[in-house]
Short mmCIF file of N, CA and C in Angstrom, two decimals:
data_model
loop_
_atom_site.label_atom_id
_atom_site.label_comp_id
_atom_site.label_asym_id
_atom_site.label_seq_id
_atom_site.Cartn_x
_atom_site.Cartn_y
_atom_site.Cartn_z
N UNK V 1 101.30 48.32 -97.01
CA UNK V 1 100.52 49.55 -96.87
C UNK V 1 99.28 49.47 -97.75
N UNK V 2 98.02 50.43 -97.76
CA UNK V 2 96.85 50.28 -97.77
C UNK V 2 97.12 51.17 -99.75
N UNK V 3 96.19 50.14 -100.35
CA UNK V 3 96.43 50.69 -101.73
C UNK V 3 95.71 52.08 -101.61
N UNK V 4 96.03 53.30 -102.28
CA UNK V 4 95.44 54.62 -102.44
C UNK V 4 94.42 54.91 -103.34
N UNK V 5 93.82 55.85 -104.04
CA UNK V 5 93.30 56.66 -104.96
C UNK V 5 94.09 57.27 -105.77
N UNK V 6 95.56 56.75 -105.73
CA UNK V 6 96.54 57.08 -106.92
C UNK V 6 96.85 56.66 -107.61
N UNK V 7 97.72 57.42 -108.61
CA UNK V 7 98.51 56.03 -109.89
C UNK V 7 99.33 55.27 -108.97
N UNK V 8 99.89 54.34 -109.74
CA UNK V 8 100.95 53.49 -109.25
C UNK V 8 101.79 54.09 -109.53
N UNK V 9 102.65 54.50 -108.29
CA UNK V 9 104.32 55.19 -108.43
C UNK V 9 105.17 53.99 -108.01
N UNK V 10 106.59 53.89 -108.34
CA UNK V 10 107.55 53.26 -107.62
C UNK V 10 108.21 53.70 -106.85
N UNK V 11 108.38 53.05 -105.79
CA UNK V 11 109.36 54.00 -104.44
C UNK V 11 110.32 53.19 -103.87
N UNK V 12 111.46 53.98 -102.99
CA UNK V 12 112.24 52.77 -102.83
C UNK V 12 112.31 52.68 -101.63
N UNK V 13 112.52 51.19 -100.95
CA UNK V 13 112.37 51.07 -99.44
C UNK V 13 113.43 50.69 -99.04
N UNK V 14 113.70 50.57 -97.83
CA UNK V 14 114.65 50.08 -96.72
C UNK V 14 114.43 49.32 -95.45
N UNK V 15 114.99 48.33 -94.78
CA UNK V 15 114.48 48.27 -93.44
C UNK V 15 115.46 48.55 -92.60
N UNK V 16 115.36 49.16 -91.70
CA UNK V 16 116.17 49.31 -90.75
C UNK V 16 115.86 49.86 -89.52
N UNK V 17 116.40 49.02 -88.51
CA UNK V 17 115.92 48.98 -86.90
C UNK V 17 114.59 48.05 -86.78
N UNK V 18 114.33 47.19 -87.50
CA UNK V 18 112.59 46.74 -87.64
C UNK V 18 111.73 47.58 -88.31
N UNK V 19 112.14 48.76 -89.15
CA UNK V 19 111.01 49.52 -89.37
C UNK V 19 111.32 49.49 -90.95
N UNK V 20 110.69 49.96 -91.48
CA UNK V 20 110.66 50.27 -92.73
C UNK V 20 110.39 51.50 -93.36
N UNK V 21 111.27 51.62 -94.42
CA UNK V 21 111.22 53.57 -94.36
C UNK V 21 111.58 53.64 -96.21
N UNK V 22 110.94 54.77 -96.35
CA UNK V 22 110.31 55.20 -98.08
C UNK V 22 111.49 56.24 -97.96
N UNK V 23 112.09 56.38 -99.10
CA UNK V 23 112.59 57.13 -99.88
C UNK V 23 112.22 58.65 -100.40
N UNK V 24 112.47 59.64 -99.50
CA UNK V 24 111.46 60.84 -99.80
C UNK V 24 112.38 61.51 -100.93
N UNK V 25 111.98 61.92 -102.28
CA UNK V 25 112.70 62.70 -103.15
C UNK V 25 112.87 63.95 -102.50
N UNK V 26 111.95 64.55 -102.43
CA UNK V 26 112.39 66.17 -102.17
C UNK V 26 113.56 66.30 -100.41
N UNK V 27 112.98 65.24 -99.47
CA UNK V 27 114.14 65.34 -98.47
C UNK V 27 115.61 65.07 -98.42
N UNK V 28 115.80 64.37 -99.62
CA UNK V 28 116.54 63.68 -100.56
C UNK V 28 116.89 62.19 -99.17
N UNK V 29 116.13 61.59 -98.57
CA UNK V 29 116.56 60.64 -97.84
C UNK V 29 115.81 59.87 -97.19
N UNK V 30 115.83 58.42 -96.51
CA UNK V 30 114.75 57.57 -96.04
C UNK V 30 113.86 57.88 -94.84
N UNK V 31 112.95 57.77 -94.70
CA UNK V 31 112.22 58.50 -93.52
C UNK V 31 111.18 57.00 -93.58
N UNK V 32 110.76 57.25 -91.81
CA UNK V 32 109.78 56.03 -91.25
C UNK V 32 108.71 55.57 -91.94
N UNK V 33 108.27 54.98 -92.49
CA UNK V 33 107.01 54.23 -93.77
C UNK V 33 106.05 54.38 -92.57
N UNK V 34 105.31 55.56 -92.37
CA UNK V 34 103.67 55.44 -91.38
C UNK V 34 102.54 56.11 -92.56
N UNK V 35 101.68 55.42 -92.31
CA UNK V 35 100.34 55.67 -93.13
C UNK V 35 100.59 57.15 -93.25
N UNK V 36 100.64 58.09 -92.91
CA UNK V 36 100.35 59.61 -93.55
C UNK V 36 101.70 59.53 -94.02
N UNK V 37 102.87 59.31 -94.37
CA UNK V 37 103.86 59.25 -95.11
C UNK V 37 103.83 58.47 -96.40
N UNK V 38 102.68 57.33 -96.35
CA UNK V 38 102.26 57.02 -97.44
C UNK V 38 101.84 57.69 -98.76
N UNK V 39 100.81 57.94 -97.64
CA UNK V 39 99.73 59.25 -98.38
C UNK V 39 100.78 60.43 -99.10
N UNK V 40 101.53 61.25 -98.21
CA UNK V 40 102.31 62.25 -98.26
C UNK V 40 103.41 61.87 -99.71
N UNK V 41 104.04 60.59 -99.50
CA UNK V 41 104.97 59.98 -100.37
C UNK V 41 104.30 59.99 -102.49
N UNK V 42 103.03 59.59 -101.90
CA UNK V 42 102.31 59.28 -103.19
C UNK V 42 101.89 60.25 -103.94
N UNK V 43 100.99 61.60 -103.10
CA UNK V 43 100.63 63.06 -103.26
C UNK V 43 102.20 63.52 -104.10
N UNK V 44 103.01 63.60 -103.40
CA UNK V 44 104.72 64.42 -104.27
C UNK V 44 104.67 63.39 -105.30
N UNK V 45 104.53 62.61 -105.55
CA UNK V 45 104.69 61.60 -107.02
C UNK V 45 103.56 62.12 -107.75
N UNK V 46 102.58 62.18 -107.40
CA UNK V 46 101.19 62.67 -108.15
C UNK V 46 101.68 64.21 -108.62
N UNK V 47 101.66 65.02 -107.88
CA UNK V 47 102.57 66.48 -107.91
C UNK V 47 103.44 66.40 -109.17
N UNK V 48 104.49 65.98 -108.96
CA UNK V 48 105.19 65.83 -110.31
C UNK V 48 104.83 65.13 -110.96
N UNK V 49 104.86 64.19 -111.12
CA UNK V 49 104.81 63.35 -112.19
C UNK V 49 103.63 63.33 -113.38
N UNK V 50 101.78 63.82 -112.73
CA UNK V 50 100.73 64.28 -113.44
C UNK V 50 100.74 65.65 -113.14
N UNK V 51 101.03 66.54 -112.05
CA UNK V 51 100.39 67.58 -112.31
C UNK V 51 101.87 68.68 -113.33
N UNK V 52 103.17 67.93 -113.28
CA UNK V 52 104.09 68.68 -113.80
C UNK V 52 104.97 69.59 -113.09
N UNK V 53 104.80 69.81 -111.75
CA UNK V 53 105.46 70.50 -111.12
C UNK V 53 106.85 69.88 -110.67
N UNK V 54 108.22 71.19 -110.71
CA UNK V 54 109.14 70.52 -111.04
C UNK V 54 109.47 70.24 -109.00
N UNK V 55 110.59 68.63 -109.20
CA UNK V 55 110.90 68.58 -107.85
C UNK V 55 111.72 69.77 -107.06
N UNK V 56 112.03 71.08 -107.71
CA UNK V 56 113.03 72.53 -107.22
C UNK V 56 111.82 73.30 -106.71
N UNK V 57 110.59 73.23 -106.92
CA UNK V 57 109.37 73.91 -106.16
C UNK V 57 108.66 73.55 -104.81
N UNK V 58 108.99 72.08 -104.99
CA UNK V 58 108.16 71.61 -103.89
C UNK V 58 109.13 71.71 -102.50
N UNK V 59 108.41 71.53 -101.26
CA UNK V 59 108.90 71.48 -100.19
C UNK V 59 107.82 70.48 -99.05
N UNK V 60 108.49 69.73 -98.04
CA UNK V 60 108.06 69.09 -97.24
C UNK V 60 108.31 69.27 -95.76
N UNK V 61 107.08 68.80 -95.04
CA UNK V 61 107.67 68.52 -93.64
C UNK V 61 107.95 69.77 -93.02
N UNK V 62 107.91 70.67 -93.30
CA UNK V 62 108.52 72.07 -92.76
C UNK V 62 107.74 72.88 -91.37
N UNK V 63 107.94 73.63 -90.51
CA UNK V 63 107.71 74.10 -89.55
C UNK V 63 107.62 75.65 -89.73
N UNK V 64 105.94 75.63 -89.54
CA UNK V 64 105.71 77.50 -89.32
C UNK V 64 104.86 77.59 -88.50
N UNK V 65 104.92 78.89 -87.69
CA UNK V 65 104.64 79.33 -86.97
C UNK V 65 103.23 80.16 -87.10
N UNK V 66 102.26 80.15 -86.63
CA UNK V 66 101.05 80.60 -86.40
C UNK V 66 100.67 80.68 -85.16
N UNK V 67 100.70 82.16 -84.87
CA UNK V 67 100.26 82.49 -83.38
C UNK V 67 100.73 82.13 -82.78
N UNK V 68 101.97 81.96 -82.24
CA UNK V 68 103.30 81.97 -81.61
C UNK V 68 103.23 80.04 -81.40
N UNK V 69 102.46 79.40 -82.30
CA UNK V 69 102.51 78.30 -82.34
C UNK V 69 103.67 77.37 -83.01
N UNK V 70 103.62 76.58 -83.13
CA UNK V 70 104.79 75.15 -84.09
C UNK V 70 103.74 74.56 -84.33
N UNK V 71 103.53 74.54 -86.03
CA UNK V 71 103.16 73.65 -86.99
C UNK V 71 103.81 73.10 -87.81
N UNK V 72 104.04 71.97 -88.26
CA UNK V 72 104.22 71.38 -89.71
C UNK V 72 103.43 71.37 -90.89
N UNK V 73 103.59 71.97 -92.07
CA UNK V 73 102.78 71.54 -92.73
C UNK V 73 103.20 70.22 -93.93
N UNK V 74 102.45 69.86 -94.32
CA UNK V 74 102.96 68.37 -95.26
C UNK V 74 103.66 68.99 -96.32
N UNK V 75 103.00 69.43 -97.69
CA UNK V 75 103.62 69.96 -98.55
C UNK V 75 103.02 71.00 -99.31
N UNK V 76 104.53 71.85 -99.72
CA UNK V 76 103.92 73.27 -100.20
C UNK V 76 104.64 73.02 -101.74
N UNK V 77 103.84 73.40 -102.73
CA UNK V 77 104.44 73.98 -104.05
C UNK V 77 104.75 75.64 -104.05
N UNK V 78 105.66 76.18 -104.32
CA UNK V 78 106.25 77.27 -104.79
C UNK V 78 106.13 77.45 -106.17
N UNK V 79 106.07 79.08 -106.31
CA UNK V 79 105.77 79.56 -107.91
C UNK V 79 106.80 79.97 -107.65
N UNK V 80 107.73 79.92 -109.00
CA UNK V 80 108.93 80.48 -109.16
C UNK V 80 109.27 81.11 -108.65
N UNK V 81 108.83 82.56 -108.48
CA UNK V 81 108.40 84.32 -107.76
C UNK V 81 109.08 83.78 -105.84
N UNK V 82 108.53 82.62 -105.70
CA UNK V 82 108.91 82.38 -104.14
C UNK V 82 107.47 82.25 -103.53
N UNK V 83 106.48 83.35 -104.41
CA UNK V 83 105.36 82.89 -103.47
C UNK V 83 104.99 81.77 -103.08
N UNK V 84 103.94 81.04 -102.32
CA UNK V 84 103.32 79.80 -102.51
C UNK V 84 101.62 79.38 -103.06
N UNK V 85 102.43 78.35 -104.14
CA UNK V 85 101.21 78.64 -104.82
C UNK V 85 99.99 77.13 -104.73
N UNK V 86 100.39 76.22 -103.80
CA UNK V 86 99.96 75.40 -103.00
C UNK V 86 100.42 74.88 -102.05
N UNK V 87 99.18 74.51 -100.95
CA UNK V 87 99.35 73.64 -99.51
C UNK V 87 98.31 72.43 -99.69
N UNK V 88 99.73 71.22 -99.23
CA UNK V 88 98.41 70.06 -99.21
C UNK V 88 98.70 69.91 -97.70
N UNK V 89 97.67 69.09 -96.98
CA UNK V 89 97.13 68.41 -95.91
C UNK V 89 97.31 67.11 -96.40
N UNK V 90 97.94 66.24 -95.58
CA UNK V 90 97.98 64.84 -96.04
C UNK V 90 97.77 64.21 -94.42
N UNK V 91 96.29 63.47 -94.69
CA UNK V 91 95.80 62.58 -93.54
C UNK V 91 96.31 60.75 -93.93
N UNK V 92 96.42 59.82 -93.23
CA UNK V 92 96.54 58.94 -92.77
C UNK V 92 94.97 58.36 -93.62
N UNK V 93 95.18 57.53 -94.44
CA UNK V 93 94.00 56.36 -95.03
C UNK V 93 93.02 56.57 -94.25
N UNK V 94 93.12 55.54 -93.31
CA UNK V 94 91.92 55.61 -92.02
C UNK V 94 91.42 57.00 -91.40
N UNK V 95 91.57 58.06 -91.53
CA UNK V 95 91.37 59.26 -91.16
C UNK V 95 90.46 60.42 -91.83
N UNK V 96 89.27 59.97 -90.99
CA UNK V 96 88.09 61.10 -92.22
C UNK V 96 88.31 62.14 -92.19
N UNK V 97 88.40 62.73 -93.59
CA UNK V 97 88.92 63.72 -93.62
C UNK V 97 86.93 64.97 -93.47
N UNK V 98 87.32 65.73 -92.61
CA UNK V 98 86.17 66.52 -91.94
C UNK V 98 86.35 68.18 -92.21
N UNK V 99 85.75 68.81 -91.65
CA UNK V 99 85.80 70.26 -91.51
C UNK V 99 86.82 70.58 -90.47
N UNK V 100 87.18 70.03 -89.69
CA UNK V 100 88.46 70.58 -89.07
C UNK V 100 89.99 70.40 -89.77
N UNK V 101 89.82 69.90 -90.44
CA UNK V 101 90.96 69.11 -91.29
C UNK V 101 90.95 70.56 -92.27
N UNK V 102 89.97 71.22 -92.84
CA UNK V 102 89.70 71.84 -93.32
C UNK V 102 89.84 73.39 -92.89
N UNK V 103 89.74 73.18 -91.59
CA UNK V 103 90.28 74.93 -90.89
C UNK V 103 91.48 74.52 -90.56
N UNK V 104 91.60 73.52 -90.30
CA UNK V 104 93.78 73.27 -90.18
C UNK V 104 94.54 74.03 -91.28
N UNK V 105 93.97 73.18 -92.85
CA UNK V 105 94.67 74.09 -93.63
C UNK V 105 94.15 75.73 -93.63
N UNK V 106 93.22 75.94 -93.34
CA UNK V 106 92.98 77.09 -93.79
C UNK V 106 93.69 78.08 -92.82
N UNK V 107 93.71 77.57 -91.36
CA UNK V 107 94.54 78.23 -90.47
C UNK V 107 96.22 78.59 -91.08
N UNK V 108 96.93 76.90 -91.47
CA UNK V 108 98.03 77.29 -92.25
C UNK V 108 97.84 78.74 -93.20
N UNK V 109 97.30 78.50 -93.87
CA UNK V 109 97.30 79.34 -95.55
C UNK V 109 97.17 80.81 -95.14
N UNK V 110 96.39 81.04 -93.44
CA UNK V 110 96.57 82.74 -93.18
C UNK V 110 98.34 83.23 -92.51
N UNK V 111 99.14 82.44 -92.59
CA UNK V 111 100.35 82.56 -92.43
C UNK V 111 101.08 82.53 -94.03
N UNK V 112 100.61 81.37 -95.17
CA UNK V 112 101.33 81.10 -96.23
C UNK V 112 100.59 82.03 -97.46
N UNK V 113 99.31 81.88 -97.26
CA UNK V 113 98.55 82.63 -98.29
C UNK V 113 98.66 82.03 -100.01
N UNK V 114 98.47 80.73 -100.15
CA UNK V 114 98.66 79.93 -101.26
C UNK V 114 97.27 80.17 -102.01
N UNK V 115 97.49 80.23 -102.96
CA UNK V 115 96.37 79.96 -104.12
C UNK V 115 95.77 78.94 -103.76
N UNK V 116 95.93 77.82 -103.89
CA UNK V 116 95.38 76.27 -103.98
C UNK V 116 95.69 75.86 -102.89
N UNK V 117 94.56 74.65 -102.23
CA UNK V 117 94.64 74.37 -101.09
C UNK V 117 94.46 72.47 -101.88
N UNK V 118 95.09 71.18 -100.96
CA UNK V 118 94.26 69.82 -101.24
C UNK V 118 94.72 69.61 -100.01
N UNK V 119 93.71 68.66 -99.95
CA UNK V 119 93.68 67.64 -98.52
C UNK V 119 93.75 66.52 -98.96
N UNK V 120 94.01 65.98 -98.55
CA UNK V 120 93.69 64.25 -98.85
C UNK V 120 94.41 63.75 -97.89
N UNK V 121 93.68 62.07 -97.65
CA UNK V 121 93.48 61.00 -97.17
C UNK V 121 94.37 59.73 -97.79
N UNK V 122 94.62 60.11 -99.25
CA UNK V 122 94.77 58.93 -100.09
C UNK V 122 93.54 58.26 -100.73
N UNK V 123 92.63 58.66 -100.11
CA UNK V 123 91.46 57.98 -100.84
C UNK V 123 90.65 58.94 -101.13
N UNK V 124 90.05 59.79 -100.41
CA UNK V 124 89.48 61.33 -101.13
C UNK V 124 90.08 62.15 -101.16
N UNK V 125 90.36 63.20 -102.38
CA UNK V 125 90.94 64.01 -102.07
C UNK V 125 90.28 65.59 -102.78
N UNK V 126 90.59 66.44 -102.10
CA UNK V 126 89.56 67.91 -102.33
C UNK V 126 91.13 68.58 -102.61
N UNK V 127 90.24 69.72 -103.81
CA UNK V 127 91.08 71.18 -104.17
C UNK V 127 90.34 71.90 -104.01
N UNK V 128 90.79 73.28 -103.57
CA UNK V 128 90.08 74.09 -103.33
C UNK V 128 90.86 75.57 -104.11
N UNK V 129 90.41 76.78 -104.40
CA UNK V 129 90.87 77.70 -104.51
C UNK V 129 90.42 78.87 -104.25
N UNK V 130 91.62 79.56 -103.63
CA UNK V 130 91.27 80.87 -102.49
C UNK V 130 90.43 82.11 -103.42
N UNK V 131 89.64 82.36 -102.77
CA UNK V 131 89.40 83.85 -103.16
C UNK V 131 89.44 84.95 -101.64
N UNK V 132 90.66 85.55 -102.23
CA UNK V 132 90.91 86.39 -101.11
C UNK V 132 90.40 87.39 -100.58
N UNK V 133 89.68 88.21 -101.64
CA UNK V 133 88.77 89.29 -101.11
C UNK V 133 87.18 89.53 -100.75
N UNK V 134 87.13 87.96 -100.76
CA UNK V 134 85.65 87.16 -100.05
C UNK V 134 85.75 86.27 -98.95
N UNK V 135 87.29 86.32 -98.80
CA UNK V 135 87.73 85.46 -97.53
C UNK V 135 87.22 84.15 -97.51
N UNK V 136 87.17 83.39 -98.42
CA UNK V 136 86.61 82.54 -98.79
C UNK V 136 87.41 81.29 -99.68
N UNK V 137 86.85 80.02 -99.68
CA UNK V 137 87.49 79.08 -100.69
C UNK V 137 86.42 78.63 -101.27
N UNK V 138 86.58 78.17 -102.74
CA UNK V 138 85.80 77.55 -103.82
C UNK V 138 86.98 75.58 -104.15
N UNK V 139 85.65 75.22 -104.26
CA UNK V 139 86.25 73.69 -104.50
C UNK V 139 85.74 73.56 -105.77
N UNK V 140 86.99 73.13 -106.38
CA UNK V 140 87.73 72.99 -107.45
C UNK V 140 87.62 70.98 -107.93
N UNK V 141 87.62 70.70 -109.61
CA UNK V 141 87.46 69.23 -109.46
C UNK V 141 88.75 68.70 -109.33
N UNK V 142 90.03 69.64 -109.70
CA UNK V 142 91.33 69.46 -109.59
C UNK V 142 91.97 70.77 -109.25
N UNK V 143 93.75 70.50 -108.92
CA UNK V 143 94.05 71.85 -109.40
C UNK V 143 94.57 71.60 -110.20
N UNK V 144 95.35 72.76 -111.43
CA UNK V 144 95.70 73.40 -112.43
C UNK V 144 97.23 72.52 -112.83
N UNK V 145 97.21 72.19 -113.57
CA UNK V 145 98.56 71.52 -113.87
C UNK V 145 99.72 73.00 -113.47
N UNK V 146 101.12 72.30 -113.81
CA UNK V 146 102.03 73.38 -113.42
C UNK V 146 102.23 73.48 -115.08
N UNK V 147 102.17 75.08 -115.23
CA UNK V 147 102.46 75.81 -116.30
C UNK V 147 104.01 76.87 -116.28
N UNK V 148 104.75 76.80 -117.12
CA UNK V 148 105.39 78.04 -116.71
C UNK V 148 105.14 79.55 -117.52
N UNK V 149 104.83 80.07 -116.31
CA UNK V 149 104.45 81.41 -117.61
C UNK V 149 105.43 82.54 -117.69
#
């Protein structure tokens, strides 16, 4: 797989059926090794491991509904409270990340309503943070480590 814009994490692999498959912590189990699982795999290591957030907050892979639609989104951090207090977008290396990539999440976030928004690619990656009563987002050079208050 294609080196990232991250630290070096260790992960653990498997092969099986011809394929090869990463070790997801928070799913607690092996899933298919494809470039946005890369990305996705490395982002939850970055998550905990620099920004401090514990692995009982985060969530992956999950399915919500917007406008009687089925979405997945990649991954959400939870604030204690239950709210959500980030959504990332995780694109595939090769995949410029654009302004639609950018109303994707933002489409998510009018269903989740998260503080902090990132996207990334693995190789660029944007934070953003909501301001709700300007309907609006501000980009951020990071987000906020996890604090408990």
């Amino acid at each position: 797989m294609q080196e990232l814009n991250f630290s070096k994490f260790s992960f653990r692999f498997k092969n099986s059926e011809n394929k090869t498959l990463i070790y997801d912590e928070i799913r607690k189990k092996f899933v298919v090794l494809q470039p946005e699982e890369w990305v996705r795999q490395h982002c939850v290591q970055y998550l905990m491991q620099e920004k401090g957030f514990p692995k009982s907050l985060i969530n992956v892979e999950k399915e919500l509904k917007i406008n009687n639609l089925r979405k997945r989104y990649d991954i959400v951090v939870f604030n204690p409270d239950g709210s959500i207090h980030l959504i990332v977008e995780c694109k595939a290396a090769k995949i410029k990340i654009d302004q639609s990539t950018f109303d994707q999440i933002a489409r998510y976030n009018l269903a989740l309503n998260a503080t902090y928004l990132m996207v990334t690619n693995g190789i660029n990656h944007y934070y953003c943070e909501m301001d709700f009563e300007a309907e609006c987002y501000h980009f951020l050079q990071n987000i906020p480590d996890y604090s408990r208050k």
